[in-house]
Amino acid sequence: MKNYISIKSYILISLFIFTTACTDNGEGDEQELITTLIYSLNQIGPSTDSVLMTFRDLDGDGGNSPVITVSGPLKANTAYQATLKLLNESVTPSVDITEDIRTEGTSHQFFFSKNGTLNIANSYTDTDANGKPVGISSALIASGPSSGKLIITLRHEPNKTAAGVSNGDITNAGGETDIEVSFDVEIK
Amino acid sequence: MKFFQLIILILIGNHLLAQKCSLTFSGKVYDPHENSGLEFVNLYFEETGRYTQTDSTGSFLFENLCPGTFHLIINHLGCETKKVFFNLQGDSIINFEIEHHEHFLQTVTVQSHRANSASQTQNTINSNEISRLAGSSLGQIVQQITGVSSVKNGSTISKPVIHGMSGNRIGILNNGIVLAGQQWGTDHAPEIDPFASDHITVIKGVDALAYGGNNLGGLVLLEHGKIGKDPHLHSHNLCSYQSNGNQVALSSRMEQSKKKFDWRLTAGYKFSGDHKTPGYYLTNTGSREYTGSFLIIKDFSPNKNIKHFLSVYHTELGILRGAHIGNLTDLKTAIGRDTPFFTKNDFSYSIESPFQKVSHYFYKGTHQWQDGKQFTEWSYAAQLNHRREYDVRRGNRSKTPALDLLMQSYFTEIKKKIEFGKKNIFFGIQQKFNYNFNQPGTGIFPLIPNYLLNNSGTFIQASYQLSNTFLELGSRYDFNLLSVNTFASRTPKIEEVKNHSFHNVSIATGVKQRLMEGWTARLNTGFTSRSPEVNELYSSGLHQAVAGIEEGNPQLTKEYSLKTILTNTFNLREDFIFETSIYAQRINNYIYLEPQNEYRLTIRGAFPVFKYNQTDATIYGIDALGRFELFRHWQWLGQFSYIKMIDLVKDQALVNTPPVQLFSSVKYQQEKIPFFGFISAEMNARYVFRRSDIKDDQDFMSTPSGYCLLGAEITSDFSISNHKVKFAIRCENLLNVVYRDYLNRLRYFANEEGRNLAISLKFDL
């Protein structure tokens, strides 16, 4: 009798997995995906010149290559107010991730670096709850004519108190990279 | 039928004089392998304190005993102590078999109904060894065996490697059933508590046909022993402390043989905090583990029984925060740092993201019948494996798992063994379903899609025992049907069902030959085919833990492997054993994860692309073990293992192969008092060489240099008011050496653990 019960329950279990085997992978939309970074630069002062840099990869990691655009060159010897915007455009309507970063300001920081002879200097114009920089808004000063790459990095859980980190030096920051994009920039 | 523990019971005579305390009790103690009597075996009546020792022929005699029920304890230097319950009503003769060779640490044992194993190269770790290593992981325990190493992912996660094979190619069996859910690479530890087992056996030979499936690298078997026929409730309790990580581990087992059934209950608990290298704490490397199991055996007659086994396992494992990699730039910054990022100055028990949480539920039912020369076993088993992996995430989502897999596995088999004199035939059929389902709500695209695997298998083995020769021949056939819910496109998301079917055939032959008194040779050759697993076919996307985009290849075909292993065992005197194994293996279509010469640009930076690929490979190596008595009470043990794995297409060494290792120990053993007290002190050294055949461009970091670790250990057995106590204190990495281990994936980021002092206490009630 005992054997019978065991056989029955085994068959039931087997049937159960066959019926559930047809369900799908069950995953909703990717919540933390960032597809788009928009870096907008507005000239400080009476002139309203602006430059827009975007990095857009709508299908996420892998798949199609990202589209990277820079609307034009920077003006030499000019100061710009810069704002960063992060979006997930793989869903409709698109999701603005910038607010997440602002809310969790103490555990995020943007870093700006360059290569080549690009004559730029960046400085933070915002702070988190502890008075440390975040970098959603910053200032950029373009000096003499030059060209090179501008690299924008978003670190998650950096050590903001490590040496040089609050001045924008990424060397001792640690943490995990959420974003790392680079733009070809020219100063004329 | 040969049972492991003891076993021939003949009761003769029933004298009236019995009531007057004049009973005699005599018998002989045998070594089951040599069939010879064992001398200097201590026999001890727990209730009355009377003891005696066997003479040179293995015989013993007690006189003037009173009738009643007794516990007899049988103890031989270094052996596993046996406790036997019996009811003495008349003059009795009882013969015992004890596993004498077990003090050689590793031995070849023939266990009942494991007919496939006699010609295989296999090594068993007994319960003495297991309890001595209380608090260690399965990977650390099996590393005691020559030729077995462990691949690690930091302090908390480790997996066994047998002759260079690990992961998909090694079967880990919990009481005869392959542990499901071991398919996802090195960052997943086996879901099993080694301290609930009495024996851990590693089979290094070719395919163990009766267990089948995809285990072309070998098997690790964890088995519980028989429940003693003792009507009293007995418990074995084990507690241990390890200074590195301030780990406390408790483990308890209770068992009883009742009139209607026998039962056993085990429970375990382990709690540890941050481990420490000689220079700094490995922040976030704590762990928690809760385990339990219940076994019930009902004997309907001496020839028929039913067993039900249920086990529960739950663990939480912290992962070194400083090894959490966002992209290639981070990897470059983190690699080779003296002190990893996020290293805190203080010890902590807390576990934060990243960490893993795993629950595993296991049930097995077994029905056994012995009908004359026929033995039949029917088993059915179910497993539920719930794996959650937590990452550092934005927007308060760190509390939501980044990977949430639920894997169900169902298995049934019927096996039959028929004896014809010196010939045996063993055959069976098996059916298994594995169903893997990604739990919704993680908000992250799953690395491994949902799938259903249907495996049907059948095997047959025949063995023949001549006077000095044992021959074995077997074959196995498996049909695998894999149905995967993969993705045709991610955005927009389009799912697609892909089906694969594979026919696998394995053939194995074995010869065991006694060439001379004390010299046994085993030759084993086997051909195995293994079909690709789902991760090899359909991994897709960013595997954040390894900072790479991993892509499966649905075009992969079966692997074909031919392995030969020759083992020579010299056991010339009782105190001299020397064993060597030489092996060679050729694997065609060897599946491995190949780094592509390609970086893929994403918003998180550029990542290297890894694809599953196939090549032809050759593996060969040597394992050697020697143990002998230097002087009276002094023993020396030496172990050596060498392995080479070559990719024949690229003509270079394959990465992640174990380095050459040398181990040596000197042990002093002394019986303190005639019947019980036993003390042993040991000093040991392990030398691990640099894997110098790996070129620098094959890895992120050049292979770590060789290192030498010293260890020391003192163990003692004694009894307190008739309760047996076993005490062990050991120290690992005595000199607090700073080193990195080639088989640890976190070697890029941090040093290995420093000095560790471990104390364990086992007491029986």
PDB file of N, CA and C in Angstrom, chain A residues 2-3 6-7 10 13 16-18 20-21 23-27 30-32 34-36 55 59 61-62 66 97 100-101 104 108 155-157 174-181, chain B residues 321 326-327 329-330 341-342 367 378 380 392-397 408 410-412 433 435 437 439-440 442-445 449-450 485 487 491 493 495 542 544 600 602-605:
ATOM      1  N   LYS A   2       1.896   1.164   0.805  1.00  0.00           N
ATOM      2  CA  LYS A   2       2.813   2.304   0.907  1.00  0.00           C
ATOM      3  C   LYS A   2       3.424   2.615  -0.466  1.00  0.00           C
ATOM      4  N   ASN A   3       3.802   1.547  -1.186  1.00  0.00           N
ATOM      5  CA  ASN A   3       4.382   1.730  -2.512  1.00  0.00           C
ATOM      6  C   ASN A   3       3.437   2.465  -3.438  1.00  0.00           C
ATOM      7  N   SER A   6       3.446   6.178  -2.900  1.00  0.00           N
ATOM      8  CA  SER A   6       4.650   6.803  -3.418  1.00  0.00           C
ATOM      9  C   SER A   6       4.590   6.952  -4.935  1.00  0.00           C
ATOM     10  N   ILE A   7       4.115   5.900  -5.612  1.00  0.00           N
ATOM     11  CA  ILE A   7       4.020   5.967  -7.074  1.00  0.00           C
ATOM     12  C   ILE A   7       3.086   7.090  -7.479  1.00  0.00           C
ATOM     13  N   TYR A  10       4.573  10.444  -7.012  1.00  0.00           N
ATOM     14  CA  TYR A  10       5.616  10.689  -8.001  1.00  0.00           C
ATOM     15  C   TYR A  10       4.995  11.116  -9.326  1.00  0.00           C
ATOM     16  N   ILE A  13       3.753  14.649  -9.112  1.00  0.00           N
ATOM     17  CA  ILE A  13       4.842  15.630  -9.174  1.00  0.00           C
ATOM     18  C   ILE A  13       5.316  15.795 -10.619  1.00  0.00           C
ATOM     19  N   PHE A  16       3.000  17.801 -12.542  1.00  0.00           N
ATOM     20  CA  PHE A  16       3.093  19.194 -12.131  1.00  0.00           C
ATOM     21  C   PHE A  16       4.189  19.915 -12.894  1.00  0.00           C
ATOM     22  N   ILE A  17       5.364  19.270 -12.999  1.00  0.00           N
ATOM     23  CA  ILE A  17       6.427  20.002 -13.682  1.00  0.00           C
ATOM     24  C   ILE A  17       6.159  20.114 -15.175  1.00  0.00           C
ATOM     25  N   PHE A  18       5.458  19.126 -15.729  1.00  0.00           N
ATOM     26  CA  PHE A  18       5.163  19.253 -17.152  1.00  0.00           C
ATOM     27  C   PHE A  18       4.210  20.403 -17.410  1.00  0.00           C
ATOM     28  N   THR A  20       3.922  23.090 -15.581  1.00  0.00           N
ATOM     29  CA  THR A  20       4.524  24.403 -15.330  1.00  0.00           C
ATOM     30  C   THR A  20       5.652  24.691 -16.312  1.00  0.00           C
ATOM     31  N   ALA A  21       6.115  23.644 -17.008  1.00  0.00           N
ATOM     32  CA  ALA A  21       7.273  23.811 -17.872  1.00  0.00           C
ATOM     33  C   ALA A  21       7.029  24.767 -19.030  1.00  0.00           C
ATOM     34  N   THR A  23       5.546  27.727 -18.914  1.00  0.00           N
ATOM     35  CA  THR A  23       5.513  29.161 -18.604  1.00  0.00           C
ATOM     36  C   THR A  23       6.790  29.830 -19.084  1.00  0.00           C
ATOM     37  N   ASP A  24       6.721  31.130 -19.257  1.00  0.00           N
ATOM     38  CA  ASP A  24       7.842  31.830 -19.882  1.00  0.00           C
ATOM     39  C   ASP A  24       8.897  32.202 -18.845  1.00  0.00           C
ATOM     40  N   ASN A  25       9.927  32.897 -19.298  1.00  0.00           N
ATOM     41  CA  ASN A  25      11.020  33.275 -18.422  1.00  0.00           C
ATOM     42  C   ASN A  25      10.614  34.279 -17.360  1.00  0.00           C
ATOM     43  N   GLY A  26       9.384  34.793 -17.456  1.00  0.00           N
ATOM     44  CA  GLY A  26       8.788  35.524 -16.355  1.00  0.00           C
ATOM     45  C   GLY A  26       9.432  36.846 -15.990  1.00  0.00           C
ATOM     46  N   GLU A  27      10.352  37.305 -16.774  1.00  0.00           N
ATOM     47  CA  GLU A  27      11.060  38.512 -16.378  1.00  0.00           C
ATOM     48  C   GLU A  27      10.391  39.735 -16.971  1.00  0.00           C
ATOM     49  N   GLU A  30      13.779  45.260 -17.694  1.00  0.00           N
ATOM     50  CA  GLU A  30      14.975  45.421 -16.885  1.00  0.00           C
ATOM     51  C   GLU A  30      14.922  46.772 -16.170  1.00  0.00           C
ATOM     52  N   GLN A  31      14.893  46.725 -14.834  1.00  0.00           N
ATOM     53  CA  GLN A  31      14.647  47.943 -14.066  1.00  0.00           C
ATOM     54  C   GLN A  31      15.846  48.860 -13.974  1.00  0.00           C
ATOM     55  N   GLU A  32      17.038  48.303 -14.007  1.00  0.00           N
ATOM     56  CA  GLU A  32      18.184  49.160 -13.740  1.00  0.00           C
ATOM     57  C   GLU A  32      18.957  49.502 -14.994  1.00  0.00           C
ATOM     58  N   ILE A  34      20.377  51.340 -17.955  1.00  0.00           N
ATOM     59  CA  ILE A  34      20.535  52.722 -18.407  1.00  0.00           C
ATOM     60  C   ILE A  34      20.920  52.632 -19.872  1.00  0.00           C
ATOM     61  N   THR A  35      20.084  53.212 -20.730  1.00  0.00           N
ATOM     62  CA  THR A  35      20.386  53.119 -22.161  1.00  0.00           C
ATOM     63  C   THR A  35      21.034  54.403 -22.669  1.00  0.00           C
ATOM     64  N   THR A  36      20.775  55.510 -21.951  1.00  0.00           N
ATOM     65  CA  THR A  36      21.088  56.802 -22.534  1.00  0.00           C
ATOM     66  C   THR A  36      21.723  57.733 -21.523  1.00  0.00           C
ATOM     67  N   PHE A  55      24.996  59.505 -25.501  1.00  0.00           N
ATOM     68  CA  PHE A  55      25.397  58.106 -25.685  1.00  0.00           C
ATOM     69  C   PHE A  55      24.101  57.321 -25.578  1.00  0.00           C
ATOM     70  N   ASP A  59      19.281  48.787 -27.038  1.00  0.00           N
ATOM     71  CA  ASP A  59      19.091  47.356 -26.750  1.00  0.00           C
ATOM     72  C   ASP A  59      20.021  46.847 -25.653  1.00  0.00           C
ATOM     73  N   ASP A  61      23.271  45.924 -23.149  1.00  0.00           N
ATOM     74  CA  ASP A  61      24.561  45.256 -23.369  1.00  0.00           C
ATOM     75  C   ASP A  61      24.479  44.310 -24.555  1.00  0.00           C
ATOM     76  N   GLY A  62      25.488  44.306 -25.369  1.00  0.00           N
ATOM     77  CA  GLY A  62      25.508  43.402 -26.511  1.00  0.00           C
ATOM     78  C   GLY A  62      24.578  43.909 -27.599  1.00  0.00           C
ATOM     79  N   PRO A  66      26.175  51.020 -29.744  1.00  0.00           N
ATOM     80  CA  PRO A  66      25.581  52.284 -29.301  1.00  0.00           C
ATOM     81  C   PRO A  66      25.785  53.419 -30.322  1.00  0.00           C
ATOM     82  N   ILE A  97      16.455  58.091 -14.865  1.00  0.00           N
ATOM     83  CA  ILE A  97      17.220  57.457 -13.783  1.00  0.00           C
ATOM     84  C   ILE A  97      17.940  58.528 -12.945  1.00  0.00           C
ATOM     85  N   ASP A 100      16.997  58.819  -9.312  1.00  0.00           N
ATOM     86  CA  ASP A 100      17.542  57.751  -8.457  1.00  0.00           C
ATOM     87  C   ASP A 100      18.916  58.139  -7.944  1.00  0.00           C
ATOM     88  N   ILE A 101      19.720  58.625  -8.870  1.00  0.00           N
ATOM     89  CA  ILE A 101      21.108  58.966  -8.540  1.00  0.00           C
ATOM     90  C   ILE A 101      21.121  60.126  -7.547  1.00  0.00           C
ATOM     91  N   GLU A 104      20.065  58.944  -4.110  1.00  0.00           N
ATOM     92  CA  GLU A 104      21.134  58.172  -3.465  1.00  0.00           C
ATOM     93  C   GLU A 104      22.473  58.848  -3.678  1.00  0.00           C
ATOM     94  N   HIS A 108      26.793  57.707  -4.839  1.00  0.00           N
ATOM     95  CA  HIS A 108      27.144  57.834  -6.260  1.00  0.00           C
ATOM     96  C   HIS A 108      28.046  59.047  -6.482  1.00  0.00           C
ATOM     97  N   ARG A 155      30.371  56.154 -10.619  1.00  0.00           N
ATOM     98  CA  ARG A 155      30.732  55.089  -9.680  1.00  0.00           C
ATOM     99  C   ARG A 155      29.634  54.920  -8.637  1.00  0.00           C
ATOM    100  N   HIS A 156      29.340  53.663  -8.366  1.00  0.00           N
ATOM    101  CA  HIS A 156      28.341  53.295  -7.360  1.00  0.00           C
ATOM    102  C   HIS A 156      29.105  52.899  -6.103  1.00  0.00           C
ATOM    103  N   GLU A 157      28.704  53.408  -4.957  1.00  0.00           N
ATOM    104  CA  GLU A 157      29.368  53.161  -3.673  1.00  0.00           C
ATOM    105  C   GLU A 157      30.865  53.453  -3.702  1.00  0.00           C
ATOM    106  N   GLY A 174      37.423  53.431  -5.771  1.00  0.00           N
ATOM    107  CA  GLY A 174      36.842  52.097  -5.598  1.00  0.00           C
ATOM    108  C   GLY A 174      35.422  52.073  -6.124  1.00  0.00           C
ATOM    109  N   GLY A 175      34.593  51.231  -5.557  1.00  0.00           N
ATOM    110  CA  GLY A 175      33.200  51.146  -5.975  1.00  0.00           C
ATOM    111  C   GLY A 175      33.053  50.428  -7.295  1.00  0.00           C
ATOM    112  N   GLU A 176      31.873  50.574  -7.856  1.00  0.00           N
ATOM    113  CA  GLU A 176      31.542  49.799  -9.037  1.00  0.00           C
ATOM    114  C   GLU A 176      31.104  50.759 -10.130  1.00  0.00           C
ATOM    115  N   THR A 177      31.539  50.523 -11.345  1.00  0.00           N
ATOM    116  CA  THR A 177      31.192  51.428 -12.433  1.00  0.00           C
ATOM    117  C   THR A 177      29.793  51.132 -12.970  1.00  0.00           C
ATOM    118  N   ASP A 178      28.917  52.134 -12.884  1.00  0.00           N
ATOM    119  CA  ASP A 178      27.583  51.998 -13.473  1.00  0.00           C
ATOM    120  C   ASP A 178      27.602  52.473 -14.917  1.00  0.00           C
ATOM    121  N   ILE A 179      28.400  53.513 -15.174  1.00  0.00           N
ATOM    122  CA  ILE A 179      28.478  54.085 -16.516  1.00  0.00           C
ATOM    123  C   ILE A 179      29.915  54.456 -16.804  1.00  0.00           C
ATOM    124  N   GLU A 180      30.343  54.185 -18.030  1.00  0.00           N
ATOM    125  CA  GLU A 180      31.641  54.687 -18.456  1.00  0.00           C
ATOM    126  C   GLU A 180      31.544  54.957 -19.951  1.00  0.00           C
ATOM    127  N   VAL A 181      31.406  56.245 -20.304  1.00  0.00           N
ATOM    128  CA  VAL A 181      31.271  56.578 -21.725  1.00  0.00           C
ATOM    129  C   VAL A 181      32.322  57.619 -22.089  1.00  0.00           C
TER     130      VAL A 181
ATOM    131  N   ARG B 321      33.514  42.213  -0.939  1.00  0.00           N
ATOM    132  CA  ARG B 321      32.988  43.394  -1.626  1.00  0.00           C
ATOM    133  C   ARG B 321      34.023  43.979  -2.587  1.00  0.00           C
ATOM    134  N   GLY B 326      32.639  46.179 -11.802  1.00  0.00           N
ATOM    135  CA  GLY B 326      31.675  46.836 -12.678  1.00  0.00           C
ATOM    136  C   GLY B 326      32.057  46.716 -14.127  1.00  0.00           C
ATOM    137  N   ASN B 327      33.313  46.851 -14.451  1.00  0.00           N
ATOM    138  CA  ASN B 327      33.740  46.738 -15.843  1.00  0.00           C
ATOM    139  C   ASN B 327      35.237  46.531 -15.917  1.00  0.00           C
ATOM    140  N   THR B 329      37.714  48.541 -16.649  1.00  0.00           N
ATOM    141  CA  THR B 329      38.563  49.542 -15.991  1.00  0.00           C
ATOM    142  C   THR B 329      38.647  49.227 -14.500  1.00  0.00           C
ATOM    143  N   ASP B 330      37.483  48.892 -13.906  1.00  0.00           N
ATOM    144  CA  ASP B 330      37.452  48.558 -12.486  1.00  0.00           C
ATOM    145  C   ASP B 330      38.334  47.341 -12.216  1.00  0.00           C
ATOM    146  N   PHE B 341      39.707  47.166  -2.287  1.00  0.00           N
ATOM    147  CA  PHE B 341      38.786  48.259  -1.948  1.00  0.00           C
ATOM    148  C   PHE B 341      37.805  47.774  -0.883  1.00  0.00           C
ATOM    149  N   PHE B 342      37.219  48.689  -0.145  1.00  0.00           N
ATOM    150  CA  PHE B 342      36.175  48.397   0.850  1.00  0.00           C
ATOM    151  C   PHE B 342      36.666  47.596   2.043  1.00  0.00           C
ATOM    152  N   HIS B 367      13.474   1.450  -1.613  1.00  0.00           N
ATOM    153  CA  HIS B 367      12.932   0.140  -1.248  1.00  0.00           C
ATOM    154  C   HIS B 367      13.952  -0.901  -1.658  1.00  0.00           C
ATOM    155  N   TRP B 378      14.617   0.029  -5.486  1.00  0.00           N
ATOM    156  CA  TRP B 378      13.839   1.050  -6.195  1.00  0.00           C
ATOM    157  C   TRP B 378      13.968   2.344  -5.399  1.00  0.00           C
ATOM    158  N   TYR B 380      13.349   6.778  -5.404  1.00  0.00           N
ATOM    159  CA  TYR B 380      12.761   7.958  -6.020  1.00  0.00           C
ATOM    160  C   TYR B 380      13.218   9.152  -5.199  1.00  0.00           C
ATOM    161  N   VAL B 392      25.006  44.676  -5.432  1.00  0.00           N
ATOM    162  CA  VAL B 392      24.893  46.080  -5.030  1.00  0.00           C
ATOM    163  C   VAL B 392      24.062  46.749  -6.111  1.00  0.00           C
ATOM    164  N   ARG B 393      22.853  47.200  -5.745  1.00  0.00           N
ATOM    165  CA  ARG B 393      21.958  47.746  -6.773  1.00  0.00           C
ATOM    166  C   ARG B 393      21.475  49.132  -6.401  1.00  0.00           C
ATOM    167  N   ARG B 394      21.000  49.866  -7.411  1.00  0.00           N
ATOM    168  CA  ARG B 394      20.482  51.219  -7.193  1.00  0.00           C
ATOM    169  C   ARG B 394      19.045  51.184  -6.739  1.00  0.00           C
ATOM    170  N   GLY B 395      18.591  52.327  -6.196  1.00  0.00           N
ATOM    171  CA  GLY B 395      17.171  52.527  -5.918  1.00  0.00           C
ATOM    172  C   GLY B 395      16.622  51.532  -4.916  1.00  0.00           C
ATOM    173  N   ASN B 396      17.317  51.304  -3.814  1.00  0.00           N
ATOM    174  CA  ASN B 396      16.863  50.404  -2.756  1.00  0.00           C
ATOM    175  C   ASN B 396      16.565  48.993  -3.251  1.00  0.00           C
ATOM    176  N   ARG B 397      17.207  48.608  -4.361  1.00  0.00           N
ATOM    177  CA  ARG B 397      16.906  47.293  -4.907  1.00  0.00           C
ATOM    178  C   ARG B 397      17.933  46.241  -4.467  1.00  0.00           C
ATOM    179  N   GLN B 408      13.842  22.512  -9.870  1.00  0.00           N
ATOM    180  CA  GLN B 408      13.242  21.290  -9.346  1.00  0.00           C
ATOM    181  C   GLN B 408      13.882  20.121 -10.066  1.00  0.00           C
ATOM    182  N   TYR B 410      13.525  15.755 -10.297  1.00  0.00           N
ATOM    183  CA  TYR B 410      12.817  14.532  -9.893  1.00  0.00           C
ATOM    184  C   TYR B 410      13.508  13.343 -10.511  1.00  0.00           C
ATOM    185  N   PHE B 411      13.627  12.293  -9.736  1.00  0.00           N
ATOM    186  CA  PHE B 411      14.443  11.166 -10.181  1.00  0.00           C
ATOM    187  C   PHE B 411      13.827   9.869  -9.705  1.00  0.00           C
ATOM    188  N   THR B 412      13.887   8.850 -10.537  1.00  0.00           N
ATOM    189  CA  THR B 412      13.525   7.515 -10.058  1.00  0.00           C
ATOM    190  C   THR B 412      14.388   6.472 -10.753  1.00  0.00           C
ATOM    191  N   PHE B 433      14.013  14.348 -14.324  1.00  0.00           N
ATOM    192  CA  PHE B 433      13.578  15.627 -14.904  1.00  0.00           C
ATOM    193  C   PHE B 433      14.224  16.742 -14.109  1.00  0.00           C
ATOM    194  N   TYR B 435      13.921  20.876 -13.902  1.00  0.00           N
ATOM    195  CA  TYR B 435      13.180  22.015 -14.417  1.00  0.00           C
ATOM    196  C   TYR B 435      13.678  23.274 -13.732  1.00  0.00           C
ATOM    197  N   PHE B 437      13.539  27.371 -13.332  1.00  0.00           N
ATOM    198  CA  PHE B 437      12.623  28.470 -13.571  1.00  0.00           C
ATOM    199  C   PHE B 437      13.138  29.753 -12.917  1.00  0.00           C
ATOM    200  N   GLN B 439      12.637  33.056 -11.231  1.00  0.00           N
ATOM    201  CA  GLN B 439      11.526  33.688 -10.529  1.00  0.00           C
ATOM    202  C   GLN B 439      11.378  35.123 -11.015  1.00  0.00           C
ATOM    203  N   PRO B 440      10.171  35.546 -11.327  1.00  0.00           N
ATOM    204  CA  PRO B 440       9.969  36.904 -11.810  1.00  0.00           C
ATOM    205  C   PRO B 440      10.258  37.923 -10.704  1.00  0.00           C
ATOM    206  N   THR B 442      13.050  40.067 -10.476  1.00  0.00           N
ATOM    207  CA  THR B 442      14.415  40.509 -10.194  1.00  0.00           C
ATOM    208  C   THR B 442      14.724  41.821 -10.900  1.00  0.00           C
ATOM    209  N   GLY B 443      14.023  42.073 -12.016  1.00  0.00           N
ATOM    210  CA  GLY B 443      14.309  43.279 -12.776  1.00  0.00           C
ATOM    211  C   GLY B 443      15.612  43.195 -13.544  1.00  0.00           C
ATOM    212  N   ILE B 444      16.120  41.998 -13.714  1.00  0.00           N
ATOM    213  CA  ILE B 444      17.376  41.824 -14.439  1.00  0.00           C
ATOM    214  C   ILE B 444      17.199  40.666 -15.412  1.00  0.00           C
ATOM    215  N   PHE B 445      17.737  40.846 -16.594  1.00  0.00           N
ATOM    216  CA  PHE B 445      17.625  39.830 -17.622  1.00  0.00           C
ATOM    217  C   PHE B 445      18.373  38.568 -17.169  1.00  0.00           C
ATOM    218  N   PRO B 449      18.436  30.872 -19.247  1.00  0.00           N
ATOM    219  CA  PRO B 449      16.987  30.872 -19.464  1.00  0.00           C
ATOM    220  C   PRO B 449      16.289  29.709 -18.756  1.00  0.00           C
ATOM    221  N   ASN B 450      14.973  29.734 -18.749  1.00  0.00           N
ATOM    222  CA  ASN B 450      14.210  28.612 -18.207  1.00  0.00           C
ATOM    223  C   ASN B 450      14.412  27.394 -19.099  1.00  0.00           C
ATOM    224  N   ASN B 485      13.640  27.732 -23.093  1.00  0.00           N
ATOM    225  CA  ASN B 485      12.889  28.934 -23.440  1.00  0.00           C
ATOM    226  C   ASN B 485      13.872  30.076 -23.650  1.00  0.00           C
ATOM    227  N   PHE B 487      15.740  33.341 -25.974  1.00  0.00           N
ATOM    228  CA  PHE B 487      15.258  34.630 -26.487  1.00  0.00           C
ATOM    229  C   PHE B 487      15.743  34.817 -27.914  1.00  0.00           C
ATOM    230  N   THR B 491      15.117  43.242 -27.018  1.00  0.00           N
ATOM    231  CA  THR B 491      14.260  44.425 -27.099  1.00  0.00           C
ATOM    232  C   THR B 491      13.801  44.598 -28.538  1.00  0.00           C
ATOM    233  N   LYS B 493      11.278  42.003 -26.456  1.00  0.00           N
ATOM    234  CA  LYS B 493      11.576  40.660 -25.982  1.00  0.00           C
ATOM    235  C   LYS B 493      10.738  39.614 -26.715  1.00  0.00           C
ATOM    236  N   GLU B 495      10.430  35.499 -27.069  1.00  0.00           N
ATOM    237  CA  GLU B 495      10.916  34.209 -26.586  1.00  0.00           C
ATOM    238  C   GLU B 495      10.739  33.146 -27.658  1.00  0.00           C
ATOM    239  N   LEU B 542      25.670  39.763 -19.700  1.00  0.00           N
ATOM    240  CA  LEU B 542      26.764  40.199 -18.870  1.00  0.00           C
ATOM    241  C   LEU B 542      26.800  39.376 -17.597  1.00  0.00           C
ATOM    242  N   GLN B 544      28.243  39.641 -14.460  1.00  0.00           N
ATOM    243  CA  GLN B 544      28.904  40.736 -13.767  1.00  0.00           C
ATOM    244  C   GLN B 544      30.035  40.252 -12.875  1.00  0.00           C
ATOM    245  N   ARG B 600      33.296  44.543 -26.232  1.00  0.00           N
ATOM    246  CA  ARG B 600      32.016  45.075 -26.675  1.00  0.00           C
ATOM    247  C   ARG B 600      31.688  46.322 -25.875  1.00  0.00           C
ATOM    248  N   THR B 602      29.585  49.050 -24.156  1.00  0.00           N
ATOM    249  CA  THR B 602      28.262  49.234 -23.566  1.00  0.00           C
ATOM    250  C   THR B 602      28.324  50.530 -22.775  1.00  0.00           C
ATOM    251  N   ILE B 603      27.181  50.934 -22.235  1.00  0.00           N
ATOM    252  CA  ILE B 603      27.169  52.170 -21.451  1.00  0.00           C
ATOM    253  C   ILE B 603      27.972  51.987 -20.167  1.00  0.00           C
ATOM    254  N   ARG B 604      28.236  50.753 -19.786  1.00  0.00           N
ATOM    255  CA  ARG B 604      29.020  50.515 -18.576  1.00  0.00           C
ATOM    256  C   ARG B 604      30.491  50.366 -18.891  1.00  0.00           C
ATOM    257  N   GLY B 605      30.870  50.657 -20.121  1.00  0.00           N
ATOM    258  CA  GLY B 605      32.260  50.518 -20.519  1.00  0.00           C
ATOM    259  C   GLY B 605      32.403  49.356 -21.483  1.00  0.00           C
TER     260      GLY B 605
END
